[in-house]
mmCIF file of C-alpha atoms and ligand atoms in Angstrom:
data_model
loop_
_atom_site.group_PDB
_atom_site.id
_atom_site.type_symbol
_atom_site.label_atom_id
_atom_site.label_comp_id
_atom_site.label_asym_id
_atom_site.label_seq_id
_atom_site.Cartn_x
_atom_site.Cartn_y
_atom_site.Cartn_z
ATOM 1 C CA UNK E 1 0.000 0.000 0.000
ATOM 2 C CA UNK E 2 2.818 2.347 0.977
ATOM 3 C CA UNK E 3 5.172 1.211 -1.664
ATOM 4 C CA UNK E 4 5.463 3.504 -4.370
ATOM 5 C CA UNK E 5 5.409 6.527 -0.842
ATOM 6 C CA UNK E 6 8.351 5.144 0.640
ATOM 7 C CA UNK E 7 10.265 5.271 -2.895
ATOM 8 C CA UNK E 8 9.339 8.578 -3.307
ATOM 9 C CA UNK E 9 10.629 9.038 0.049
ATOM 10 C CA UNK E 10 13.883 7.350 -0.568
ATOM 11 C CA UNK E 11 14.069 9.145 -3.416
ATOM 12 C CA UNK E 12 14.607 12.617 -1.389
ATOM 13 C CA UNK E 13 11.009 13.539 -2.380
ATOM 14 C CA UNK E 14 9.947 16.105 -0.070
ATOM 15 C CA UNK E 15 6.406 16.603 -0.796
ATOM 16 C CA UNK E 16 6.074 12.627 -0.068
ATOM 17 C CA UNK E 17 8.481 13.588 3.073
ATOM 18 C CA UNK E 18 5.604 16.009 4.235
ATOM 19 C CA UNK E 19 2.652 13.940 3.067
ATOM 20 C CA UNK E 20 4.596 11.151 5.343
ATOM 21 C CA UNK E 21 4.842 12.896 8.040
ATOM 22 C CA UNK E 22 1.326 14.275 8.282
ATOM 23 C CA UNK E 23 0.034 10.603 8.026
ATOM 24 C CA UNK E 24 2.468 9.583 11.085
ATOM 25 C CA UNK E 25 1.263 12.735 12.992
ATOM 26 C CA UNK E 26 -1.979 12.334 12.474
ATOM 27 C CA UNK E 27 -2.057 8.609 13.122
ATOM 28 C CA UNK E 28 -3.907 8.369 9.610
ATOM 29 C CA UNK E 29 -5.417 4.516 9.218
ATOM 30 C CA UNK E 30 -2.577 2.170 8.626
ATOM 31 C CA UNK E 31 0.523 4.699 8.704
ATOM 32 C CA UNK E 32 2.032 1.802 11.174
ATOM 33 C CA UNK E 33 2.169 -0.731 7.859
ATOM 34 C CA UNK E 34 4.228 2.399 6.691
ATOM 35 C CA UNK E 35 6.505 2.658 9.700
ATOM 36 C CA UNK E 36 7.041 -1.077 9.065
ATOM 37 C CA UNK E 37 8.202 -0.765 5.813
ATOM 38 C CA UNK E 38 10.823 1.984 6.417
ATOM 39 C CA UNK E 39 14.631 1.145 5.535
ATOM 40 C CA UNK E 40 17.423 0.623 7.951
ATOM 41 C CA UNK E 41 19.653 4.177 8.521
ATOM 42 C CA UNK E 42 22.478 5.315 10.021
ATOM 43 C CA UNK E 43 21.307 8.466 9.699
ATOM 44 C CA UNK E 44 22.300 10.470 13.496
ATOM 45 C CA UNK E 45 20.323 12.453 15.656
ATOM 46 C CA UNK E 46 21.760 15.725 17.025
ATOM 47 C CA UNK E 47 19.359 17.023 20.458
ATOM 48 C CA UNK E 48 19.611 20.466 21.042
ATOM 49 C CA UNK E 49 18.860 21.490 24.014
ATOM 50 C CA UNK E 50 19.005 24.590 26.747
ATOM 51 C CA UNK E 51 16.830 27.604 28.023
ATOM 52 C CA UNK E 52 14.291 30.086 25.701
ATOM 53 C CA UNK E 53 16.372 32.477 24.962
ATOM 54 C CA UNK E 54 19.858 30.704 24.682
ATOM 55 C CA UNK E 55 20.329 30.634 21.014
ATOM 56 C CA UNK E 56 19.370 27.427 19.766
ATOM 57 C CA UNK E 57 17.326 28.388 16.662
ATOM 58 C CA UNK E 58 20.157 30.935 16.011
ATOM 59 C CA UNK E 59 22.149 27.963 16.141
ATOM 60 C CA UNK E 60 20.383 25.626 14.615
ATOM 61 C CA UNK E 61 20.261 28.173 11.556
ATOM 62 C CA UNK E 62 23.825 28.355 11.472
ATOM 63 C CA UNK E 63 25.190 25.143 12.056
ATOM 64 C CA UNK E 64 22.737 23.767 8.592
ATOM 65 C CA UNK E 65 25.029 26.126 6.852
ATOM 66 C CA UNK E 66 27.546 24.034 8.171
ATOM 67 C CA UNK E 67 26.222 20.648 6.647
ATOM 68 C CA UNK E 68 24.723 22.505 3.677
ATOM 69 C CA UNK E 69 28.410 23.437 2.923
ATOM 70 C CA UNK E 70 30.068 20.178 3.704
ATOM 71 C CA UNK E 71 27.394 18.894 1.137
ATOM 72 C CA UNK E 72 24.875 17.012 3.493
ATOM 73 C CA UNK E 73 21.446 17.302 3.429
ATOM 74 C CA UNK E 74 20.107 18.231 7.336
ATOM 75 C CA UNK E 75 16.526 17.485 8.401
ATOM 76 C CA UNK E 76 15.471 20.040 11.798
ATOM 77 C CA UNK E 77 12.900 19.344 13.959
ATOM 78 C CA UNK E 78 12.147 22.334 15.991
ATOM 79 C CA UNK E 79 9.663 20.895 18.714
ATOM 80 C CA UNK E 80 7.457 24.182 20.802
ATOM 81 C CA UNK E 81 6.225 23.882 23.849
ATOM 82 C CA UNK E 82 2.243 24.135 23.773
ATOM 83 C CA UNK E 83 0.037 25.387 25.841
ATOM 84 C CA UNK E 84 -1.486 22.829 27.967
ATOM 85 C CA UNK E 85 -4.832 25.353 27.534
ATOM 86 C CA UNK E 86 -5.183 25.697 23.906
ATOM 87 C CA UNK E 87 -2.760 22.534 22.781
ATOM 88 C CA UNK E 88 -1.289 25.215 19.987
ATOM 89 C CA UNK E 89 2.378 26.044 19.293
ATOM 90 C CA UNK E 90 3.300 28.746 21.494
ATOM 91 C CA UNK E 91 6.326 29.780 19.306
ATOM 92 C CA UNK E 92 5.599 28.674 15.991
ATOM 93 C CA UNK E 93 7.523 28.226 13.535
ATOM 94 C CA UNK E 94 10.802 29.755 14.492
ATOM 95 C CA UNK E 95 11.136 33.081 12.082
ATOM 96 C CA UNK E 96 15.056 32.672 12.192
ATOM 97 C CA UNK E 97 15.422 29.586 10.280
ATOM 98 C CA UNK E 98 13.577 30.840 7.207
ATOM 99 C CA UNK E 99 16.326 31.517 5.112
ATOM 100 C CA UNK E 100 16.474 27.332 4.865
ATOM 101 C CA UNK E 101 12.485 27.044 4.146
ATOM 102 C CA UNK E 102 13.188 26.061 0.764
ATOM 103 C CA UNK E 103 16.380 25.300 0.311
ATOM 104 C CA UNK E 104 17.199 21.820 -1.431
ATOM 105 C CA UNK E 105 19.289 20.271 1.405
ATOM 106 C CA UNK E 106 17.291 21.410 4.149
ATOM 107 C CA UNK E 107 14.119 20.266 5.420
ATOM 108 C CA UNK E 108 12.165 21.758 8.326
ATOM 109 C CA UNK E 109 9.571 21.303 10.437
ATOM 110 C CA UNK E 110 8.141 22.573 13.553
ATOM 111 C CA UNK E 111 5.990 19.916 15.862
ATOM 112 C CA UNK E 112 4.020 20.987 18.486
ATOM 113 C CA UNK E 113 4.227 19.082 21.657
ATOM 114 C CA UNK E 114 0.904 18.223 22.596
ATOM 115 C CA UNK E 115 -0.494 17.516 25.999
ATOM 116 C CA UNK E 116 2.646 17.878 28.815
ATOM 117 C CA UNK E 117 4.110 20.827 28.760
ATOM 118 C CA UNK E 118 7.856 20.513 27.327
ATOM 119 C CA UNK E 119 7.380 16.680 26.847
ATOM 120 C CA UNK E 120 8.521 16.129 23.230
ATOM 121 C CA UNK E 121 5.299 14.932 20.984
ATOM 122 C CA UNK E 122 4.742 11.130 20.993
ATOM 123 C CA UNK E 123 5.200 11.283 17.591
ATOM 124 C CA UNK E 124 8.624 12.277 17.522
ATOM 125 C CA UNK E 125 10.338 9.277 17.333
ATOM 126 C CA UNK E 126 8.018 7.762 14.398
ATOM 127 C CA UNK E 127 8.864 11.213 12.221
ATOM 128 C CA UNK E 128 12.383 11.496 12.852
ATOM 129 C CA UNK E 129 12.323 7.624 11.143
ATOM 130 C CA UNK E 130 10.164 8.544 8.387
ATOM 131 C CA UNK E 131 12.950 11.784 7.760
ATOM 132 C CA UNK E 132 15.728 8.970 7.626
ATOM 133 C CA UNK E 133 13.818 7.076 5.156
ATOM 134 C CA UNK E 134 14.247 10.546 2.761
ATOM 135 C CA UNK E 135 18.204 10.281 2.903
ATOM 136 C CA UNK E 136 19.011 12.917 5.375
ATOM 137 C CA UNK E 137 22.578 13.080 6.668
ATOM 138 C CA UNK E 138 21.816 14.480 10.372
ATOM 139 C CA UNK E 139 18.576 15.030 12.116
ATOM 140 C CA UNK E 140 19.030 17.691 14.391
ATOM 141 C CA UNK E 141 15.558 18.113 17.431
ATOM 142 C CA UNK E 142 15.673 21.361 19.067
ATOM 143 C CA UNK E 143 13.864 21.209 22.216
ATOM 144 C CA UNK E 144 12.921 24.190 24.025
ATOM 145 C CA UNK E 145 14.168 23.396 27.705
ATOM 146 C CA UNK E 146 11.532 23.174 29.829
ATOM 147 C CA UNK E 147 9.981 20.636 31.755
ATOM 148 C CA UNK E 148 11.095 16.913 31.251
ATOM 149 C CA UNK E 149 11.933 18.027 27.396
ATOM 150 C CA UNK E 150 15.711 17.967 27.879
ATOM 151 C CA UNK E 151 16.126 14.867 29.211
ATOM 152 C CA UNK E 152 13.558 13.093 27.203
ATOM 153 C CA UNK E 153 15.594 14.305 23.816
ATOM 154 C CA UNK E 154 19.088 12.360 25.602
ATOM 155 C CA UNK E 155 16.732 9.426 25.437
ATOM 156 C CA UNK E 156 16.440 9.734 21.471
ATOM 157 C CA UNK E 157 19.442 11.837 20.345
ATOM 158 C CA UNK E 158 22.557 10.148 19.096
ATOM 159 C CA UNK E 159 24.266 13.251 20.577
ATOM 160 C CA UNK E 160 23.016 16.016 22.696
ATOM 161 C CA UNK E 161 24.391 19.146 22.960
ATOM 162 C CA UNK E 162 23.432 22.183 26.047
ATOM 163 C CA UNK E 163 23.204 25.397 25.494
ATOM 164 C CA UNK E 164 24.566 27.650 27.990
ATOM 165 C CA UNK E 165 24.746 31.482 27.822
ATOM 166 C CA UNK E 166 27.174 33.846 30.579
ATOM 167 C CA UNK E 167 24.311 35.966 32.409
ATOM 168 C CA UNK E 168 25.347 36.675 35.809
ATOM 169 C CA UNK E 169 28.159 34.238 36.763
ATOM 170 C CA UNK E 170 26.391 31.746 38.365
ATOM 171 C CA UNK E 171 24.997 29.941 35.850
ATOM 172 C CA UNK E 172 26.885 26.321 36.615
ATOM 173 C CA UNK E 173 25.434 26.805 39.816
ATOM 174 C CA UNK E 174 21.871 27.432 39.112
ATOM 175 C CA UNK E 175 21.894 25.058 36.377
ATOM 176 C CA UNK E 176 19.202 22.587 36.097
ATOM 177 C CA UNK E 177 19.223 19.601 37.722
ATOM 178 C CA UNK E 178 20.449 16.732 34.903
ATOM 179 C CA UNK E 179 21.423 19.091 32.482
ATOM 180 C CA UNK E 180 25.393 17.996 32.789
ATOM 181 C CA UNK E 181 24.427 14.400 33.132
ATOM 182 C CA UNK E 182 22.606 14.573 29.454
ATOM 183 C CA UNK E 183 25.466 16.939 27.677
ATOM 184 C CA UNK E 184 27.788 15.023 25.305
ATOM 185 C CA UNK E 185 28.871 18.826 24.548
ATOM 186 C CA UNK E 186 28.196 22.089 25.807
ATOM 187 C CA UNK E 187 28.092 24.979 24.051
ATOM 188 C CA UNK E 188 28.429 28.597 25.203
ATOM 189 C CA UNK E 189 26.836 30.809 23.068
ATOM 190 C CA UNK E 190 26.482 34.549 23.306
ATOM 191 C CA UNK E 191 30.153 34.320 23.882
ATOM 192 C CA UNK E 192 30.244 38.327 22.362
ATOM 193 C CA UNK E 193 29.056 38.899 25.644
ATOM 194 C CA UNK E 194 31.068 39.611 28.950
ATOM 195 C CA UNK E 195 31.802 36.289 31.196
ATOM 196 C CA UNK E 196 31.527 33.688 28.235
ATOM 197 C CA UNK E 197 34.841 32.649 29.349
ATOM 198 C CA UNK E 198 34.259 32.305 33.068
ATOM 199 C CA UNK E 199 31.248 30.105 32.078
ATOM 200 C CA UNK E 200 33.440 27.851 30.279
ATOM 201 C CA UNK E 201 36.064 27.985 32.875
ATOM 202 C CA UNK E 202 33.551 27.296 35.483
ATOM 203 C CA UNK E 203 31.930 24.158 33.290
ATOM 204 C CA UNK E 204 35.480 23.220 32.958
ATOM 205 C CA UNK E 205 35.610 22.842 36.684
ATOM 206 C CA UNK E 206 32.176 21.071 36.602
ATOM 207 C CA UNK E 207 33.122 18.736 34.776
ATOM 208 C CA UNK E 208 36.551 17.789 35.678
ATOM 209 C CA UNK E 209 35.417 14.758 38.435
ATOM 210 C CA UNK E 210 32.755 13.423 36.322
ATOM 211 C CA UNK E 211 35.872 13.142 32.890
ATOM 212 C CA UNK E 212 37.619 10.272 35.296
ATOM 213 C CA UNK E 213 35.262 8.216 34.889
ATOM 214 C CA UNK E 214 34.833 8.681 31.298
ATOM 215 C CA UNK E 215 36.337 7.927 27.633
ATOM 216 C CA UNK E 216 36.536 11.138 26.339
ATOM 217 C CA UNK E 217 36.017 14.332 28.056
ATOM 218 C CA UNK E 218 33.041 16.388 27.241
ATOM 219 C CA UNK E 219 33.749 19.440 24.643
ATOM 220 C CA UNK E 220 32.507 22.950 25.693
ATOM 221 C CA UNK E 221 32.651 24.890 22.430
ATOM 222 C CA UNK E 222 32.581 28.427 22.757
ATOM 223 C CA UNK E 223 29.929 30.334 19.914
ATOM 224 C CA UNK E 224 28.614 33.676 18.882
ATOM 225 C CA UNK E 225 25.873 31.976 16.749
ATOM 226 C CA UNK E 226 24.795 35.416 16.252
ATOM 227 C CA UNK E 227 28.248 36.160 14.314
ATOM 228 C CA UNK E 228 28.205 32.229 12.778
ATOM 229 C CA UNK E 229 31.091 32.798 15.091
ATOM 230 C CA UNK E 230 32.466 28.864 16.777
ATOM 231 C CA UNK E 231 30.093 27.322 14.472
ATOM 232 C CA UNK E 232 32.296 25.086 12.675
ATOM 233 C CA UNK E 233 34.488 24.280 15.179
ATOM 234 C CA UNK E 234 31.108 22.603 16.955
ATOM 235 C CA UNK E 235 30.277 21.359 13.887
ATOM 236 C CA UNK E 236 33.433 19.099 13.902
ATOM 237 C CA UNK E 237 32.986 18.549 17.979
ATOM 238 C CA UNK E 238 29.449 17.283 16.827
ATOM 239 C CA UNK E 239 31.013 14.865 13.591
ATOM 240 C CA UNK E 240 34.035 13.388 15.511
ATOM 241 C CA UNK E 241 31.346 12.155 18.060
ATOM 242 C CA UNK E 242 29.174 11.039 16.025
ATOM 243 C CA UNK E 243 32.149 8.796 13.981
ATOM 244 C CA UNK E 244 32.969 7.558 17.557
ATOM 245 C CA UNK E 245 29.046 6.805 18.371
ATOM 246 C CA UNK E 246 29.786 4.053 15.264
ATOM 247 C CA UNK E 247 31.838 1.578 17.351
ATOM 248 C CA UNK E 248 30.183 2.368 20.518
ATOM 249 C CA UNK E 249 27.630 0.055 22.171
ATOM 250 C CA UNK E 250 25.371 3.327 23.126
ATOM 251 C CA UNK E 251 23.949 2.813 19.584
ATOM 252 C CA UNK E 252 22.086 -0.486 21.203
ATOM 253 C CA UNK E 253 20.990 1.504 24.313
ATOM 254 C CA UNK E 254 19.484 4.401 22.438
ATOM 255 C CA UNK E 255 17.536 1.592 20.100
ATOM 256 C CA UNK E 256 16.600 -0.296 23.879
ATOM 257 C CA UNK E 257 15.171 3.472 24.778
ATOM 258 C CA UNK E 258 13.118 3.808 21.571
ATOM 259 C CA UNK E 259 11.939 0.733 21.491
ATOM 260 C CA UNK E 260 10.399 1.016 25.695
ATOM 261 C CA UNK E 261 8.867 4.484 24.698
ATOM 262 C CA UNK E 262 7.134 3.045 21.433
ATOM 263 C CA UNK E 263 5.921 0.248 23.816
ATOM 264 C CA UNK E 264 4.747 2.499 26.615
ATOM 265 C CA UNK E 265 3.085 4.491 23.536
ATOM 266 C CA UNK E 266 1.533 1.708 22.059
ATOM 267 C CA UNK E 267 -0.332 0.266 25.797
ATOM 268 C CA UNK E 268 -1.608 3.744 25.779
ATOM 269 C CA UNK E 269 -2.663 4.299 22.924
ATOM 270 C CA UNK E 270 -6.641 3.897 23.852
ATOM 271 C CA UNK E 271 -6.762 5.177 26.945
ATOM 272 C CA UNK E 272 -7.376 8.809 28.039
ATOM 273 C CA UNK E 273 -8.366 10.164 31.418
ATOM 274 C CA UNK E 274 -11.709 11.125 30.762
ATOM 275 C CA UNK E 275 -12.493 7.530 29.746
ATOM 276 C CA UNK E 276 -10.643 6.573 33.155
ATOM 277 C CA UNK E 277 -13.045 8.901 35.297
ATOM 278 C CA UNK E 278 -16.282 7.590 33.239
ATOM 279 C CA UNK E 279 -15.581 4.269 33.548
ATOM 280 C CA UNK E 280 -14.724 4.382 37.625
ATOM 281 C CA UNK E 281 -17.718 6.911 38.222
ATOM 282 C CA UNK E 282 -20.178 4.268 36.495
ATOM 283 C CA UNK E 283 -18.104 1.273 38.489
ATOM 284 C CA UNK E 284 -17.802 2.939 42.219
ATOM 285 C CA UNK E 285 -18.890 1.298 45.089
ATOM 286 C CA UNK E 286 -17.532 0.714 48.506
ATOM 287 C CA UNK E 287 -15.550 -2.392 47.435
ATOM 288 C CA UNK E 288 -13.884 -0.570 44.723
ATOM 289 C CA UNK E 289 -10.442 -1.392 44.192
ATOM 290 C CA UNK E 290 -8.079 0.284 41.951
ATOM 291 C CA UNK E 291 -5.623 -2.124 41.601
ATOM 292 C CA UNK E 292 -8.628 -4.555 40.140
ATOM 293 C CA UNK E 293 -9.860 -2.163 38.063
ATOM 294 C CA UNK E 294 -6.306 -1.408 36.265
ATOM 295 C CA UNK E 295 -6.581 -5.082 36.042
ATOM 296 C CA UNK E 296 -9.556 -5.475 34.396
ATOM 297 C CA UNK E 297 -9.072 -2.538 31.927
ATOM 298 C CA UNK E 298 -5.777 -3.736 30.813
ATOM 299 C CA UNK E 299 -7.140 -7.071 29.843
ATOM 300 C CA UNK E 300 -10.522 -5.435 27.766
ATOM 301 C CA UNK E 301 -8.204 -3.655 25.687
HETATM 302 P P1 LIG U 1 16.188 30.126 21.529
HETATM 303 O O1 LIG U 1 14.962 30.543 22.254
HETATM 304 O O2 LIG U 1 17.122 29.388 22.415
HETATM 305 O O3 LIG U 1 15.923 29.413 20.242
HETATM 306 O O4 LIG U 1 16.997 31.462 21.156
HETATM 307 P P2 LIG U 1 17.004 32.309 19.815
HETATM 308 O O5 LIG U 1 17.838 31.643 18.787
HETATM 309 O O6 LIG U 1 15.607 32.653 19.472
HETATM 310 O O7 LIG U 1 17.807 33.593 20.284
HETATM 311 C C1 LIG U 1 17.326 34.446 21.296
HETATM 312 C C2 LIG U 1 17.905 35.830 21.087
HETATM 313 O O8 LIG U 1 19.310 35.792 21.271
HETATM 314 C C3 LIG U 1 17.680 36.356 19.688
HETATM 315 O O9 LIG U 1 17.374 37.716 19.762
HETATM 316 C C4 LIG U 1 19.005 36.133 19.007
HETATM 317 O O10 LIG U 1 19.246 37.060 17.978
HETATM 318 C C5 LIG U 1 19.976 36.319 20.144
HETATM 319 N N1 LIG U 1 21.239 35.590 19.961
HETATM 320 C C6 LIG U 1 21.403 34.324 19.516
HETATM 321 N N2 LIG U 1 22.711 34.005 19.476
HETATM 322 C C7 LIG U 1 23.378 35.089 19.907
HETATM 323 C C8 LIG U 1 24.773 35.368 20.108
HETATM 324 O O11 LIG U 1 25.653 34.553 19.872
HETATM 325 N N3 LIG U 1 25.081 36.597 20.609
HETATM 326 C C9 LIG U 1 24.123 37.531 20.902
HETATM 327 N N4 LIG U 1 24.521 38.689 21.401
HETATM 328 N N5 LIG U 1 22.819 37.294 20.726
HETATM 329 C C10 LIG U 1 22.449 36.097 20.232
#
């Protein structure tokens, strides 16, 4: 059924790439026989990841030049944070990375996040497979980092890198709980502005315990994304990790981590909390037990 789509799709299509994608979104009838179908990739996933504000889109923008130029074709993902009240971007589409709308080698598209706020969509992981199908070098998710968002993306991304900015000189200090666990590389952007280098200093310092106990120590590039500015020096922090991700066994762990939220994804598929509340209002009694009644749902789906 999906045949002559995916060809399209492997041929670098991208008006089958969109059509795609809209069918896994939308969960149109039978886009899992699709997801089936798609070929084995080794196309990488880049995370981006740090606070509104930081520079990511700026980023993002700039370091597609970089694959653009080295003659790769990048697919973005920018996913916004919606509003739990009217389930719409809050963002939309990100005005900076225009100048790639149409460009040959680019492809880009903004996904809402739907219900939690700053959880990435359940979609994402289906999508980001249907944009390997098309032949894209890199994937690179840019997650706006709030809520759970940030570490959810280290869950999926080959690589994740953190942006950091210099504000006030505490920043390592106030930063968010996980954030250094997730980083493969930091960056520090904004680094036209005063303190960029105590931030790296002071990340240096961070990090220096936790590099004992591992293979390689984590890069902090320093950028003015602004300026294109340390762009293609984290462009090459970004490919030498990604060559080293080859003969890793992390490769195996992110598939493990896919495969457990596709799972979890799939279980919940039918179930929604207003079906939960009619279903225990019309069942309530004295004897009720919730631990029976997960029970019993689980085995009528
Ligand atoms: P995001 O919310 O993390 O995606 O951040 P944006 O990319 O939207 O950038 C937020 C603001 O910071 C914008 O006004 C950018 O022009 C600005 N910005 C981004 N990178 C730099 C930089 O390297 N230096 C300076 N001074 N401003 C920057």
């Amino acid at each position: 059924m999906w045949q002559q789509l995916i060809q399209q799709l492997q041929h670098g299509n991208i008006k089958a790439l969109a059509r795609a994608i809209s069918l896994v979104e939308n969960g149109v009838e039978g886009y899992e026989e699709l997801l089936v179908q798609l070929p084995n990739t080794s196309t990488a996933i880049i995370g981006i990841t740090g606070a509104p504000g930081a520079g990511k889109s700026t980023l993002v923008d700039a370091l597609a030049g970089e694959y653009v130029q080295a003659g790769k074709k990048a697919g973005i993902i920018c996913v916004d944070p919606s509003s739990p009240f009217s389930m719409g971007a809050v963002l939309g589409d990100r005005v900076r990375m225009s100048s790639w709308y149409s460009h040959p080698q680019v492809y880009i598209r903004s996904l809402a996040t739907r219900g939690s706020l700053g959880g990435l969509t359940p979609a994402i992981i289906e999508i980001t497979d249907v944009i390997k199908a098309a032949g894209f070098d890199i994937i690179i998710i840019e997650t706006v980092g709030v809520g759970q968002s940030e570490v959810e993306i280290a869950g999926l991304a080959d690589a994740t890198v953190v942006v950091m900015v210099p504000e006030g000189g505490d920043e390592v200090q106030t930063m968010k709980a996980g954030l250094m666990e997730i980083a493969d590389i930091f960056v520090v952007n904004k680094a036209d502005r005063p303190g960029a280098d105590i931030l790296v200093k002071n990340l240096h310092l961070m990090l220096a315990p936790a590099f004992k106990n591992k293979a390689h120590a984590i890069p902090i590039v320093k950028t003015a994304a602004l300026q294109k500015q340390g762009v293609p020096e984290l462009f090459e922090k970004i490919e030498t990790y990604i060559a080293c991700l080859q003969s890793s066994s992390k490769k195996y762990n992110l598939l493990a981590e896919r495969a457990y939220q596709l799972i979890q994804q799939k279980r919940m598929r039918n179930v929604n909390k207003t079906m939960l509340l009619d279903a225990i209002q019309k069942q309530y009694n004295t004897s009720f037990n919730l631990y029976r009644f997960v029970e019993e749902w689980g085995q009528q789906k």
